Tab-separated table of C-alpha atoms in Angstrom:
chain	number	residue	atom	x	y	z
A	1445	UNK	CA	-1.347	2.149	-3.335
A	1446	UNK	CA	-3.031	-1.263	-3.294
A	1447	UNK	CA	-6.203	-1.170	-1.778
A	1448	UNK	CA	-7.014	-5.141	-0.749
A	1449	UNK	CA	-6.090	-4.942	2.530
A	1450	UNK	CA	-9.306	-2.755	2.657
A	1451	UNK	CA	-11.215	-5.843	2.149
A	1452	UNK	CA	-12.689	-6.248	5.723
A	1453	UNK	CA	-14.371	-3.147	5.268
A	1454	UNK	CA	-16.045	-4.135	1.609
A	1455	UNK	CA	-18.370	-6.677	3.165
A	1456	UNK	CA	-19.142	-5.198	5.946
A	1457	UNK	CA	-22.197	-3.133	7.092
A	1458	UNK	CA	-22.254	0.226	8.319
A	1459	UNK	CA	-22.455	2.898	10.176
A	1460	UNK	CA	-19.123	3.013	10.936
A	1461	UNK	CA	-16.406	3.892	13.757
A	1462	UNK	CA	-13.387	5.638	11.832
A	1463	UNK	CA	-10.468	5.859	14.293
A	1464	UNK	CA	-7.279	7.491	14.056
A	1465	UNK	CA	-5.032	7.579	16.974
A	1466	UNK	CA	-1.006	6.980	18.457
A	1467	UNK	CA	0.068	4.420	20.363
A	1468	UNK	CA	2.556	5.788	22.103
A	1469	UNK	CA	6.005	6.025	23.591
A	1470	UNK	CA	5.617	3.967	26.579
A	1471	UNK	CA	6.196	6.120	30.244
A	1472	UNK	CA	4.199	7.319	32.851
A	1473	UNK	CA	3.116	10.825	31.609
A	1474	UNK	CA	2.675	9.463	27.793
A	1475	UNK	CA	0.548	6.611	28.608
A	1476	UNK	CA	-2.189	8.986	30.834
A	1477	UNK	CA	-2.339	11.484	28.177
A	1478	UNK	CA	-2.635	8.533	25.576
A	1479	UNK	CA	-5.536	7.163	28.355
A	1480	UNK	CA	-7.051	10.517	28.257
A	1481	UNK	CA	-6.991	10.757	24.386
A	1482	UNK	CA	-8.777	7.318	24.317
A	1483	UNK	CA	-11.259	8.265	26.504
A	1484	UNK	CA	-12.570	11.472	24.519
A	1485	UNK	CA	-12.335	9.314	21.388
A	1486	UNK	CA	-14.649	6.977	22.659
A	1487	UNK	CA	-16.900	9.671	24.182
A	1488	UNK	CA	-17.006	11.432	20.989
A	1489	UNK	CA	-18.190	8.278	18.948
A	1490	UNK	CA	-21.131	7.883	21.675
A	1491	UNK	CA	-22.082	11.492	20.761
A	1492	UNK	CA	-22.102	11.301	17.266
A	1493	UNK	CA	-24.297	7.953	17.868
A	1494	UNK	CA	-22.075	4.896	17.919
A	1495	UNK	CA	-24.066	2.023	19.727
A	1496	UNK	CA	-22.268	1.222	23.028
A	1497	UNK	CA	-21.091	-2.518	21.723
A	1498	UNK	CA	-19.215	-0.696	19.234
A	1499	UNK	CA	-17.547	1.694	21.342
A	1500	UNK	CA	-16.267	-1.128	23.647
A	1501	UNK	CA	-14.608	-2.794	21.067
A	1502	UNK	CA	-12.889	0.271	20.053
A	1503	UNK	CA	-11.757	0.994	23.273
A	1504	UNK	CA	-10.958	-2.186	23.913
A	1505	UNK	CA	-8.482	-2.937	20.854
A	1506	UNK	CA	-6.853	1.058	21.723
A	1507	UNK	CA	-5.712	-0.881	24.829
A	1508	UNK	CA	-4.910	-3.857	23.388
A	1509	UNK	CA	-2.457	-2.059	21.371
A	1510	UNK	CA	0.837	-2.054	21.912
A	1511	UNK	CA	2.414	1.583	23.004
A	1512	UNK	CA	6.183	0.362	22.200
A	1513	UNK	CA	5.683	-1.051	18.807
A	1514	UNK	CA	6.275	0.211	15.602
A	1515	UNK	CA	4.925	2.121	13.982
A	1516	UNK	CA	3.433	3.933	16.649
A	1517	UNK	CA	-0.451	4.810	15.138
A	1518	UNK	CA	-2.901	3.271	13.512
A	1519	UNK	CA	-6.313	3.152	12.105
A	1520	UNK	CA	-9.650	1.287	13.497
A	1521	UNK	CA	-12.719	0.521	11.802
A	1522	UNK	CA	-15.401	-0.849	13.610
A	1523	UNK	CA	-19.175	-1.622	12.947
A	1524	UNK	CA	-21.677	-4.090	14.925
A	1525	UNK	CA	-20.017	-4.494	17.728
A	1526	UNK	CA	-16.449	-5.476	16.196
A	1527	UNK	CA	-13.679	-3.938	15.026
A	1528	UNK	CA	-13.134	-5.223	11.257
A	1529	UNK	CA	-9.804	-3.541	10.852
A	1530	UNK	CA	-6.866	-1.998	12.119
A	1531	UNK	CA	-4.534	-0.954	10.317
A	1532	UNK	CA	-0.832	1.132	11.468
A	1533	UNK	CA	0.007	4.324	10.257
A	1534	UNK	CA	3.331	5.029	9.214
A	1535	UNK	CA	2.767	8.628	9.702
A	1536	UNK	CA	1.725	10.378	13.088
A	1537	UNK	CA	-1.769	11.439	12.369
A	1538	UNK	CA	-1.360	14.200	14.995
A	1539	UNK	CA	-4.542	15.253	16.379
A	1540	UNK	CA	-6.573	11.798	16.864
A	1541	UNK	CA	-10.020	11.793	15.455
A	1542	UNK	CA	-12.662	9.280	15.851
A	1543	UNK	CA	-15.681	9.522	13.065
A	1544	UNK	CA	-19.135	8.175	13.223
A	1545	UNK	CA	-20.378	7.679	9.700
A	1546	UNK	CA	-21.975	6.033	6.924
A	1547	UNK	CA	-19.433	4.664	5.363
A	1548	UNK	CA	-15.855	4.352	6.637
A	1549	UNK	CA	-13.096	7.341	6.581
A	1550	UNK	CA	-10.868	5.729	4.369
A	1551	UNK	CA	-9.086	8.829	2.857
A	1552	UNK	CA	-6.825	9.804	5.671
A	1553	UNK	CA	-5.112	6.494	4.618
A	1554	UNK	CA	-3.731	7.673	1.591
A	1555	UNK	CA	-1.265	10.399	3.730
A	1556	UNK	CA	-1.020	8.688	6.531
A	1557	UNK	CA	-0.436	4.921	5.738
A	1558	UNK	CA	1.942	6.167	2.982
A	1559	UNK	CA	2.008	4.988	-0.257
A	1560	UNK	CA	5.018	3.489	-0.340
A	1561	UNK	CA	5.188	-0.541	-1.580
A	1562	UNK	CA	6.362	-3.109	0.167
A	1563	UNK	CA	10.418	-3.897	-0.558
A	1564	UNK	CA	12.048	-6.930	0.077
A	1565	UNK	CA	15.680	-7.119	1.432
A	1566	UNK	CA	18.100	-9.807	0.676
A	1567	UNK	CA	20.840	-9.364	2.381
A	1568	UNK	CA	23.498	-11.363	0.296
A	1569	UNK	CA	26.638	-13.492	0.314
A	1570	UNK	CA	27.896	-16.183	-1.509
A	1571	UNK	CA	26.628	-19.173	0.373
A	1572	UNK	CA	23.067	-17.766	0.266
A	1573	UNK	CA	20.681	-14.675	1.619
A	1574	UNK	CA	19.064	-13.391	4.717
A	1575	UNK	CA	15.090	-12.050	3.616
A	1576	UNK	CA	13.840	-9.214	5.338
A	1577	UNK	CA	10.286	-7.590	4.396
A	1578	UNK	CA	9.885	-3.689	4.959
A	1579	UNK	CA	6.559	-2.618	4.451
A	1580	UNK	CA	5.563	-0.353	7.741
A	1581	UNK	CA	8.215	-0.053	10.698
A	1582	UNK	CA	10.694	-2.610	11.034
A	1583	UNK	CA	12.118	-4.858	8.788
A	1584	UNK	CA	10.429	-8.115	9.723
A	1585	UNK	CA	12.781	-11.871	9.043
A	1586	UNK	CA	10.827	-13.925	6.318
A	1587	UNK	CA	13.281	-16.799	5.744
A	1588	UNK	CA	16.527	-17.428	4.430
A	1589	UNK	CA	18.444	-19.393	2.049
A	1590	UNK	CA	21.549	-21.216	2.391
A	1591	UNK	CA	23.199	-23.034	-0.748
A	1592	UNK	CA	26.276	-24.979	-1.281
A	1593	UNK	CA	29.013	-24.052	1.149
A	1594	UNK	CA	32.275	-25.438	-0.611
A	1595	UNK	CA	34.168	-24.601	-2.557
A	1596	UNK	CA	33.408	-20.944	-2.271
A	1597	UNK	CA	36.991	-19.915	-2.743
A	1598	UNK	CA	39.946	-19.159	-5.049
A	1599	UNK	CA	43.008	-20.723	-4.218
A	1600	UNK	CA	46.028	-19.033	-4.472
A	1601	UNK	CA	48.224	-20.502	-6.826
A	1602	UNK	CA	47.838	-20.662	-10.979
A	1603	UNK	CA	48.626	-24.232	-12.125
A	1604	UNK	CA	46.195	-26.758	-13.681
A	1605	UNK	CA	44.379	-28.342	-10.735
A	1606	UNK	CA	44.004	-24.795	-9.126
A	1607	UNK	CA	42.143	-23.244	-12.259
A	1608	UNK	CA	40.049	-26.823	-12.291
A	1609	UNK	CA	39.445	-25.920	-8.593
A	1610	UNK	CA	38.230	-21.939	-9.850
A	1611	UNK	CA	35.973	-23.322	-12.041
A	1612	UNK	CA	33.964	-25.434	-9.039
A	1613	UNK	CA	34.225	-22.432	-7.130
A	1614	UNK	CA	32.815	-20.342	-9.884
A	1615	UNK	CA	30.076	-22.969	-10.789
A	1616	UNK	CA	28.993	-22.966	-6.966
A	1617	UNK	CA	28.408	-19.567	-6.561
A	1618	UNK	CA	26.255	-18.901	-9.811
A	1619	UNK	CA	24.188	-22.038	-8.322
A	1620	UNK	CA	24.224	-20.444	-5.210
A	1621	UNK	CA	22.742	-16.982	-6.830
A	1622	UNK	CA	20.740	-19.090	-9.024
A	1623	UNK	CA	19.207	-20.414	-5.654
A	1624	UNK	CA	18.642	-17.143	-4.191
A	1625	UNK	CA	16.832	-15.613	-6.985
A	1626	UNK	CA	14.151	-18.235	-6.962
A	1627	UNK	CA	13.749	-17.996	-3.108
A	1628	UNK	CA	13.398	-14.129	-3.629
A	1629	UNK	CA	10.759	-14.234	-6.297
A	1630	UNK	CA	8.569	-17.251	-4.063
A	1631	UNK	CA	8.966	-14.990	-1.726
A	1632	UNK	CA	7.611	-11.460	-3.314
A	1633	UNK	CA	5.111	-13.585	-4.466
A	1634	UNK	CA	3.815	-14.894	-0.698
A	1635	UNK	CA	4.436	-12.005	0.765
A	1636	UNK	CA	3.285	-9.232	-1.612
A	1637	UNK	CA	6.415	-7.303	-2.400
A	1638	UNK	CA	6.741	-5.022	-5.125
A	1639	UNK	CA	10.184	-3.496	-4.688
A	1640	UNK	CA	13.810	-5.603	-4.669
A	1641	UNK	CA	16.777	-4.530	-2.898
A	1642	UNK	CA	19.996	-6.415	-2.477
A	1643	UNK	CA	22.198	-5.689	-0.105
A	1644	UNK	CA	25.971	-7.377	-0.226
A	1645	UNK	CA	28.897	-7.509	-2.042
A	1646	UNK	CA	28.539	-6.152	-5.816
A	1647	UNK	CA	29.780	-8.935	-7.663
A	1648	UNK	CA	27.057	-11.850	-5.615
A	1649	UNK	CA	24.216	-9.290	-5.821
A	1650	UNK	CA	24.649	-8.760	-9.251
A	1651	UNK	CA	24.876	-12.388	-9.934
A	1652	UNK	CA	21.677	-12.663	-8.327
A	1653	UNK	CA	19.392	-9.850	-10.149
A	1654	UNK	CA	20.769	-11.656	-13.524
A	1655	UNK	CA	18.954	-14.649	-12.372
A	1656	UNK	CA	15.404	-13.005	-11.592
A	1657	UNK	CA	12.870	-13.366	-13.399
A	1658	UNK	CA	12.356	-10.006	-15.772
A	1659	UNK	CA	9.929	-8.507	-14.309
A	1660	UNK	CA	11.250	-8.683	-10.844
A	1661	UNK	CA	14.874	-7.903	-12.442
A	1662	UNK	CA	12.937	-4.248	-13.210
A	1663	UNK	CA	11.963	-3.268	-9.496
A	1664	UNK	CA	15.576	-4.372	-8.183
A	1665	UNK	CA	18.399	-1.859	-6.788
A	1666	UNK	CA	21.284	-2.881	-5.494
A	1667	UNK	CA	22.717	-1.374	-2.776
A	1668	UNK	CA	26.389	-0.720	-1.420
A	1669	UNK	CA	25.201	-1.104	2.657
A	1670	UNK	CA	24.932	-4.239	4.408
A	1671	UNK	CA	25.407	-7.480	4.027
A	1672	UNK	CA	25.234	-10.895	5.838
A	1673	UNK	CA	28.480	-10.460	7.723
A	1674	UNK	CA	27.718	-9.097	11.628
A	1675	UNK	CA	27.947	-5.688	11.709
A	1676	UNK	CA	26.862	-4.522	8.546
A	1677	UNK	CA	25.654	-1.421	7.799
A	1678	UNK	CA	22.343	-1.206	8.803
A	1679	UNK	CA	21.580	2.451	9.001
A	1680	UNK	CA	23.107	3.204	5.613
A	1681	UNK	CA	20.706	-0.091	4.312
A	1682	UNK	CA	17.340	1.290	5.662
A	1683	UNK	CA	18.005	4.357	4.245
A	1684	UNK	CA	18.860	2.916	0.754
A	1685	UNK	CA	15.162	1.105	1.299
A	1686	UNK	CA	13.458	4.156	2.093
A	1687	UNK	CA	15.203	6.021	-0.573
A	1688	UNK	CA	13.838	2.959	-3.267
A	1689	UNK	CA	10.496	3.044	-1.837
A	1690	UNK	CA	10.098	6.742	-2.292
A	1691	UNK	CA	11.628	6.478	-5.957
A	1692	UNK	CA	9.129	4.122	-6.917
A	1693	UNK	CA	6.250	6.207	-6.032
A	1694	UNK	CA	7.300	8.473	-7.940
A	1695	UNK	CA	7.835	7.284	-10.784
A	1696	UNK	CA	4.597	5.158	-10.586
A	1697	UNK	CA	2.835	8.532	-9.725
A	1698	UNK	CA	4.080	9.997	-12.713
A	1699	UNK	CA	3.299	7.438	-14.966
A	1700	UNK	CA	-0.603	7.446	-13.672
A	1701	UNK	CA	-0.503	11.188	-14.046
A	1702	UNK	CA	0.817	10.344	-18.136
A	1703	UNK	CA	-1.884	7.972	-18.492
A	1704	UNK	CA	-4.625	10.284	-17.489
A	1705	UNK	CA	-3.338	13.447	-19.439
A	1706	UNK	CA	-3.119	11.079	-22.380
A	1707	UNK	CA	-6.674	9.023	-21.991
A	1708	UNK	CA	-8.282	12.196	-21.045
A	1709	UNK	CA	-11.232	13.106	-23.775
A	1710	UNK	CA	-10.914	16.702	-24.549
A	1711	UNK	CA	-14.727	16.208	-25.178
A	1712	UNK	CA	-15.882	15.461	-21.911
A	1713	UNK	CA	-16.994	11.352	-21.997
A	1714	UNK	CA	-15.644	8.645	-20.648
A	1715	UNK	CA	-12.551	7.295	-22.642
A	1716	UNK	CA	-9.744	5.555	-21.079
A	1717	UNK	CA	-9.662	8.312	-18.174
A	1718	UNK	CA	-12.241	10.358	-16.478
A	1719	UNK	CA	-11.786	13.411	-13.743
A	1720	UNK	CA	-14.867	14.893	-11.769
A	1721	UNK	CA	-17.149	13.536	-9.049
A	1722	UNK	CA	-19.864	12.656	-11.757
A	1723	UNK	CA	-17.939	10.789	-14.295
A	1724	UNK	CA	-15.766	9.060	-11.337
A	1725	UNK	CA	-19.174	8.010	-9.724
A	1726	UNK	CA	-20.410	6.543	-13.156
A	1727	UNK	CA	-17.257	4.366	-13.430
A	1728	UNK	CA	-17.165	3.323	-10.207
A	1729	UNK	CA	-20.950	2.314	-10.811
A	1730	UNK	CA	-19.732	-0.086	-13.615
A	1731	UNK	CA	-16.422	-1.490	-11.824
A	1732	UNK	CA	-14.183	0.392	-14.331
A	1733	UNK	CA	-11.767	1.998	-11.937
A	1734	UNK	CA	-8.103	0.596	-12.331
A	1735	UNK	CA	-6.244	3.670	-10.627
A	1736	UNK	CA	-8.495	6.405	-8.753
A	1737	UNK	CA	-6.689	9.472	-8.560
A	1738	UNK	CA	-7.018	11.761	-5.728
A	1739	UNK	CA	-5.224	15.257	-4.866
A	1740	UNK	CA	-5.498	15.578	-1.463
A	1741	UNK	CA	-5.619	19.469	-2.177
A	1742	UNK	CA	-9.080	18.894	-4.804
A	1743	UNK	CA	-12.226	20.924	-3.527
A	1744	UNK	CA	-14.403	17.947	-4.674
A	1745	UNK	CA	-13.232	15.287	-2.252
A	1746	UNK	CA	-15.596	16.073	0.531
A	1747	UNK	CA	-18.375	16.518	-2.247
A	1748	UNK	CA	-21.666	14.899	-1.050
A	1749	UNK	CA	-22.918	11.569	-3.202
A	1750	UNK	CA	-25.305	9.095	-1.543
A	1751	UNK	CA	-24.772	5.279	-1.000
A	1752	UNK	CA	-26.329	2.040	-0.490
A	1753	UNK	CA	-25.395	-0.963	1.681
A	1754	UNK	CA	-23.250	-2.360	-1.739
A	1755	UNK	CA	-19.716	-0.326	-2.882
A	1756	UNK	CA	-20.897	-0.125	-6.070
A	1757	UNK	CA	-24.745	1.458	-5.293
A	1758	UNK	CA	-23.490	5.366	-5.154
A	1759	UNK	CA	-25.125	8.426	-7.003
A	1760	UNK	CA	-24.654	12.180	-7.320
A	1761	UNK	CA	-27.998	12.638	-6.309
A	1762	UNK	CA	-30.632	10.777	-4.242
A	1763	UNK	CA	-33.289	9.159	-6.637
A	1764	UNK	CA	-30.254	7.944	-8.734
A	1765	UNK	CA	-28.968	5.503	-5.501
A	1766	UNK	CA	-32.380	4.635	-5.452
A	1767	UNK	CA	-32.479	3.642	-8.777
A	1768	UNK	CA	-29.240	1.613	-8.354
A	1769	UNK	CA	-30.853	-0.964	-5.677
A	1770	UNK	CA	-30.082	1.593	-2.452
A	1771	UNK	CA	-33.602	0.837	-0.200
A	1772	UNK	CA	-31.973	4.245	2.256
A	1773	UNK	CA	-29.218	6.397	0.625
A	1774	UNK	CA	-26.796	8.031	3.040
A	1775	UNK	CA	-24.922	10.792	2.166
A	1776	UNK	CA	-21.334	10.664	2.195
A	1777	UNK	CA	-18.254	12.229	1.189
A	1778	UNK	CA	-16.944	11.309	-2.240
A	1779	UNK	CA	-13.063	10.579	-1.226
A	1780	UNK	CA	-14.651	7.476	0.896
A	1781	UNK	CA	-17.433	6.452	-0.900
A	1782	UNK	CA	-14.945	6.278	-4.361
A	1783	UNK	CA	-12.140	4.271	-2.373
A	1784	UNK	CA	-14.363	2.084	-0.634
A	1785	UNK	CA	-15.883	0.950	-4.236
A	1786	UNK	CA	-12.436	0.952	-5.696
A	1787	UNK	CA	-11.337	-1.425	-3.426
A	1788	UNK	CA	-14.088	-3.749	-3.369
A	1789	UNK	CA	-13.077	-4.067	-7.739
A	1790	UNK	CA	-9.611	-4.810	-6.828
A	1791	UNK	CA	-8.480	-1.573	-7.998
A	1792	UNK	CA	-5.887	1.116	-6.587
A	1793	UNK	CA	-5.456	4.671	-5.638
A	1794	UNK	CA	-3.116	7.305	-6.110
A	1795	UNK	CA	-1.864	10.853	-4.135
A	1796	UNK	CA	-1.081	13.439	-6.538
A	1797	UNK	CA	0.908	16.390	-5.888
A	1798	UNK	CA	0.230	19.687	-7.243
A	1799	UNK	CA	-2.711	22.156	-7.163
A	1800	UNK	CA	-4.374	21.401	-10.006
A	1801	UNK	CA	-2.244	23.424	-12.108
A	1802	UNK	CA	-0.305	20.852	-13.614
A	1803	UNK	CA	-2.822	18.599	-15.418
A	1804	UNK	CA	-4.189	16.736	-12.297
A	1805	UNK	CA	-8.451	15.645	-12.145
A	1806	UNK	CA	-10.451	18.556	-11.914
A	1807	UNK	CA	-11.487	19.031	-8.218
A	1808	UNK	CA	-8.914	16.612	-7.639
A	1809	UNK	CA	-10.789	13.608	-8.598
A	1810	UNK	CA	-10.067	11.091	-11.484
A	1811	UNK	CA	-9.514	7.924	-12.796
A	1812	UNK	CA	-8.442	5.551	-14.786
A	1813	UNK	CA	-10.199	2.902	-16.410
A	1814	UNK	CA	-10.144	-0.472	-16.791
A	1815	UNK	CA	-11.512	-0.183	-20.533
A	1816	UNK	CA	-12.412	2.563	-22.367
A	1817	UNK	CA	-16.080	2.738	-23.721
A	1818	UNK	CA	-16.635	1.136	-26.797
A	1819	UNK	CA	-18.542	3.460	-30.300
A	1820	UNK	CA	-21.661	1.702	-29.032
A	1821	UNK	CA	-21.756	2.556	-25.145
A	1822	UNK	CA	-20.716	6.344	-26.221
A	1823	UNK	CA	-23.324	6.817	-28.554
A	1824	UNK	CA	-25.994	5.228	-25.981
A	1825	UNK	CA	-24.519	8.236	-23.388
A	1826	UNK	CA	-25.162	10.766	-25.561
């Protein structure tokens, strides 16, 4: 999961309102109870010790929300007086909690904002493409492409002037998919997409993929659903989408777990991949977190460390944030202290599966490094 929309909450300064909560459906009976809910969220930040400018702008963006969109949750974070972030949840978080902390609670993210990457949809024909993005509810329009729009026909007949007349028809639709291709990758590239899908007939969507560029060409399915033409199959598309998404967390959850079985050090230092609170902390102390790993299972995640005003200015222990610039350490839980630093390096994070039986972080926290540590820096740590 990329981690930069998390950027609000880098700079800012804490304590922190952490708020999870649903937005609706919309009638009479769900919108008091979703009133009600609000209320006691609020209340419960003002007893934990949230100043009263903050809890107004909590409560004030919960009704700003809209109970008929989708999805229909989300997350707040709010500090000073403002909320920094919000952020929707593509999973029900159930019970709504509101925290008053430190730093912010970042970790219900992981489950509930799903991991899943953002897929654009091209929904194909001959003449050009309709773009959709799906990242959380709906797909959402981002532009479309029309090309040339004659001749995009065979004609009937087989004589000399007809098979002239193929060849334009040909030529027009592999400068059509040419076309579409390059308005697909500008687009993953303004928008932030990871994932490809085209949706059409087999013979234009292939067309297209053979004109991506390679590495685009790699996260593109095709699928047999929809289309441009009204009435396409929607339903059938969406689930194709999801279906992609989910593939491609798995596989890229797979391939972190492989690099972090195979960069482990059976001695204990850091390498290319460390697991435990301690050796986590340490790298996130010297930006070297690429992929932190997290099972949300691991008996370490709520493990105490203690943090200064800066993401990287976290310890195991007291005196150490001291020593790292901290004027007042707070103590906070690990899961949120690690993420927020991980996403103030521009790094990611991971869910794994399992209990911890199948080669996952011990305590169910881990990471993998940007670099490992050179002869030098692991004699100096010995």
């Amino acid at each position: 999961m990329k981690l930069d929309f998390l950027e609000p909450v880098t700079v800012g300064k804490g304590p922190w309102a952490s708020v999870y909560a649903t937005t609706g459906p919309i009638d009479e009976a769900s919108a008091t109870r979703r009133e009600l809910s609000w209320r006691e969220l609020c209340q419960s930040l003002g007893e934990q010790g949230a100043d009263a400018a903050t809890v107004e702008a909590v409560r004030a963006a919960l009704e700003r929300s809209s109970p008929d969109a989708e999805p229909r949750a989300l997350a707040l974070f709010a500090s000073e007086g403002r909320v920094v972030l919000e952020h929707p949840l593509t999973r029900d978080p159930g019970r709504p909690d509101a925290t008053w902390s430190a730093l912010p609670r970042l970790a219900p993210l992981l489950e509930l904002a799903g991991q899943e990457p953002s897929c654009l949809v091209a929904r194909v024909d001959r003449s050009g493409a309709d773009l959709e993005l799906h990242d959380t509810g709906r797909g959402t329009d981002v532009g479309e492409v029309e090309g040339r729009d004659w001749p995009l026909h065979r004609a009937a007949a087989g004589d000399w002037s007809v098979k002239h007349f193929d060849a334009s028809v040909e030529n027009t639709w592999e400068e059509n998919a040419a076309l579409v291709a390059e308005e697909i990758a500008r687009t993953c590239e303004a928008v932030d997409a990871e994932l490809v899908v085209l949706a059409g007939g087999a013979r234009e969507c292939r067309a297209v993929r053979d004109e991506l560029p390679v590495e685009l060409r790699e996260v593109t399915t095709i699928s047999e659903h929809g289309g441009r033409a009204a009435g396409a199959d929607t339903a059938h598309l969406t689930a194709d989408v999801r279906a992609a998404r989910m593939d491609h967390v798995a596989r890229r959850t797979e391939a972190a777990l492989d690099r972090f079985r195979a960069g482990r050090n059976a001695s204990g230092r850091p390498d290319a991949a460390v697991e435990g609170v301690p050796a986590v902390v340490e790298a996130a102390q010297e930006h070297r977190i690429d992929t932190l790993l997290l099972r949300g299972t691991g008996p370490d995640l709520h493990r105490e460390v203690w943090v200064g005003d800066g993401p990287d200015q976290m310890a195991v222990r007291r005196s150490e944030a001291h020593l790292l610039g901290a004027e007042s350490p707070h103590s906070a839980r690990a899961d949120d202290a690690l993420l927020l630093s991980t996403a103030a390096a521009g790094g990611e994070a991971v869910v794994l599966p399992g209990d911890g039986e199948d080669g996952t972080p011990a305590g169910g926290v881990g990471a993998l490094l940007r670099w490992p540590l050179s002869d030098e820096e692991k004699a100096a740590q010995r």
